[in-house]
GROMACS .gro file of C-alpha atoms in nm:
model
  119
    1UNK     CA    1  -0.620  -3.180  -1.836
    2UNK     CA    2  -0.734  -2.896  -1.604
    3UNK     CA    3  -0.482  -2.741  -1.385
    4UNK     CA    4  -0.554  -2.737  -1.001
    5UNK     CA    5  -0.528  -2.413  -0.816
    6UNK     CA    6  -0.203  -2.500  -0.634
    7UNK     CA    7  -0.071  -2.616  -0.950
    8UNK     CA    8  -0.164  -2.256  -1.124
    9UNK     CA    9  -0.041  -2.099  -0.808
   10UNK     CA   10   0.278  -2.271  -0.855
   11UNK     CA   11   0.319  -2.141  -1.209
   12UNK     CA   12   0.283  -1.793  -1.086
   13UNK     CA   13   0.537  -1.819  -0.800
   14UNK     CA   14   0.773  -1.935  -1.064
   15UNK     CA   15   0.682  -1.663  -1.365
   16UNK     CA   16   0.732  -1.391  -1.072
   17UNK     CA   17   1.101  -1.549  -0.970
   18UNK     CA   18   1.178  -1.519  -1.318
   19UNK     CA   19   1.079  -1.152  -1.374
   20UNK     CA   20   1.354  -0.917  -1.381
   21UNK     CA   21   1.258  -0.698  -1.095
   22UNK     CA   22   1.218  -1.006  -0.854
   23UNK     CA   23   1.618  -1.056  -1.007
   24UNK     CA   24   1.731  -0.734  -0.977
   25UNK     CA   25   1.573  -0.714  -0.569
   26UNK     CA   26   1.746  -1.031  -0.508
   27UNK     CA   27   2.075  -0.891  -0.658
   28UNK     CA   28   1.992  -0.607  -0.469
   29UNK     CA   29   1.971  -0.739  -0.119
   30UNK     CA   30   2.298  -0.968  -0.164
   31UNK     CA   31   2.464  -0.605  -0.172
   32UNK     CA   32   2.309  -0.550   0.188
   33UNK     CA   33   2.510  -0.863   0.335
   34UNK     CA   34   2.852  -0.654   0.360
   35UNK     CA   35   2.995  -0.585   0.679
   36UNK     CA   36   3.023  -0.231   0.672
   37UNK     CA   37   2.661  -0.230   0.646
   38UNK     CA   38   2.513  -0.506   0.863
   39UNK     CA   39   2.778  -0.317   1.123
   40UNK     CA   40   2.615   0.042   0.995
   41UNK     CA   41   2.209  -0.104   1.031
   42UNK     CA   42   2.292  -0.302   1.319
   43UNK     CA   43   2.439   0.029   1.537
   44UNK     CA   44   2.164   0.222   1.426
   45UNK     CA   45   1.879  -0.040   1.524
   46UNK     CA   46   2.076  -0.060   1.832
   47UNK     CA   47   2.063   0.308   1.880
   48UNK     CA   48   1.704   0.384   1.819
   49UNK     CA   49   1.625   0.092   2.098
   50UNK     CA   50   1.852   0.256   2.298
   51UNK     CA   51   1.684   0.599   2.237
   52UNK     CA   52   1.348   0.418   2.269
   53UNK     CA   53   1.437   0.267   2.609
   54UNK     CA   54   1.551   0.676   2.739
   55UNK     CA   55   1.293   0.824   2.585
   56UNK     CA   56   1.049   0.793   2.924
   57UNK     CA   57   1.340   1.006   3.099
   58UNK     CA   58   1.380   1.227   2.824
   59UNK     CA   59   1.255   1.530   3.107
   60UNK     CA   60   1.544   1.417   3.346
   61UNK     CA   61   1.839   1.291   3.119
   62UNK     CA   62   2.024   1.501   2.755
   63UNK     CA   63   1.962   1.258   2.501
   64UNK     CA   64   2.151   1.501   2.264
   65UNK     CA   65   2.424   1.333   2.207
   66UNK     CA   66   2.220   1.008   2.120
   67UNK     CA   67   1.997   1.195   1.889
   68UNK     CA   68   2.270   1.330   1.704
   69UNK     CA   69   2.473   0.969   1.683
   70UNK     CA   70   2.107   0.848   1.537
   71UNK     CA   71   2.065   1.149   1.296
   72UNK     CA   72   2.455   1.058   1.155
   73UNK     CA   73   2.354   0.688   1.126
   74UNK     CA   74   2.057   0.790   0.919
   75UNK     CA   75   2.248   1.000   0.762
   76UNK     CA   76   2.463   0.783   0.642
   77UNK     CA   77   2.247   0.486   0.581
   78UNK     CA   78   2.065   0.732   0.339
   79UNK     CA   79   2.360   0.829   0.151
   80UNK     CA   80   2.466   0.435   0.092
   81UNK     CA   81   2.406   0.368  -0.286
   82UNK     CA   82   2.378  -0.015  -0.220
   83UNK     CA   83   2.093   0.088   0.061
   84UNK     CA   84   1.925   0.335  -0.183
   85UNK     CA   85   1.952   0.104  -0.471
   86UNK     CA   86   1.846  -0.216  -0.309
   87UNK     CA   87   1.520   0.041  -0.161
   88UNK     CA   88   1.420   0.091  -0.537
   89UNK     CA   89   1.416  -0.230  -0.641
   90UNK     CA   90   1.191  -0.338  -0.339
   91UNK     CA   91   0.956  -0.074  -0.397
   92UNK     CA   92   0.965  -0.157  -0.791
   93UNK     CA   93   0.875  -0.543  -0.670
   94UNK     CA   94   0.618  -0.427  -0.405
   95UNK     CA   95   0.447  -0.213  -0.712
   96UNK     CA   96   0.445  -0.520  -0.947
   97UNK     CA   97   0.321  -0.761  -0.652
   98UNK     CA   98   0.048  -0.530  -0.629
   99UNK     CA   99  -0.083  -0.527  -0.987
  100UNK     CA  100  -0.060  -0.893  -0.958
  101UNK     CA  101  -0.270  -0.895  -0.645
  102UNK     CA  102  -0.545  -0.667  -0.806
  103UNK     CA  103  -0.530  -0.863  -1.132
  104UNK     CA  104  -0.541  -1.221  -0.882
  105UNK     CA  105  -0.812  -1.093  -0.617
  106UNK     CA  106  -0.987  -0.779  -0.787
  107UNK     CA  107  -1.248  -0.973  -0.943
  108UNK     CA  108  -1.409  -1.142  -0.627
  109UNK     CA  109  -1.581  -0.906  -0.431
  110UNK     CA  110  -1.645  -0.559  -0.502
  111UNK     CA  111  -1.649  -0.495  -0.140
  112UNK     CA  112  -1.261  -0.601  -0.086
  113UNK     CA  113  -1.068  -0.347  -0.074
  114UNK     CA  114  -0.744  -0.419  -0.175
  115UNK     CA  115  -0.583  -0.065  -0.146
  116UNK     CA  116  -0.244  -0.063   0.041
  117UNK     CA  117  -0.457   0.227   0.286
  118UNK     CA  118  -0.657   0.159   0.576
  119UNK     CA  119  -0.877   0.438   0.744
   0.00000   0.00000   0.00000
């Protein structure tokens, strides 16, 4: 009995929620949910609106002080091992997604480009 496409697609979608870097991203973000660091991301997404929003007066108003409460936030969101840790594992999915998409599409056309870059 042959397989239909949504059926094979299906299969996939499963295989890849079994792999152990889809496991160890979803273990990953759980860490995010804390709330020191929902609090942490949500001040500094609040900030850089904030900054975005100024940032037409920046000629007539001192954003320094705003600036320097963004570069602290960063600072600190950088230096959060759960942040840092849960950033590896996406990029370590994203890299596997990709060699699936070039094994799943590559074949098709040799005029689609399936590089991650755009020019």
């Amino acid at each position: 009995m042959q397989q239909s496409m949504e059926e094979i697609l299906d299969k996939l979608v499963k295989e890849i929620k079994l792999d152990q870097r889809y496991l160890e991203y979803i273990d990953a973000e759980k860490k995010l949910h804390t709330k020191d660091i929902e609090c942490m991301l949500k001040e500094y997404q609040e900030k850089l609106n904030e900054y975005e929003d100024l940032k037409k007066y920046d000629r007539y108003i001192d954003n320094n002080q705003l600036k320097e409460e963004i570069k602290s936030l960063k600072k600190q969101i950088g230096c959060n091992n759960d942040i840092l840790d849960y950033y590896r594992k996406y990029h370590c999915l994203n890299d596997f997604l990709e060699e699936i998409t070039k094994i799943v599409f590559g074949n098709i056309s040799n005029q689609l480009d399936l590089s991650p870059y755009k020019l």
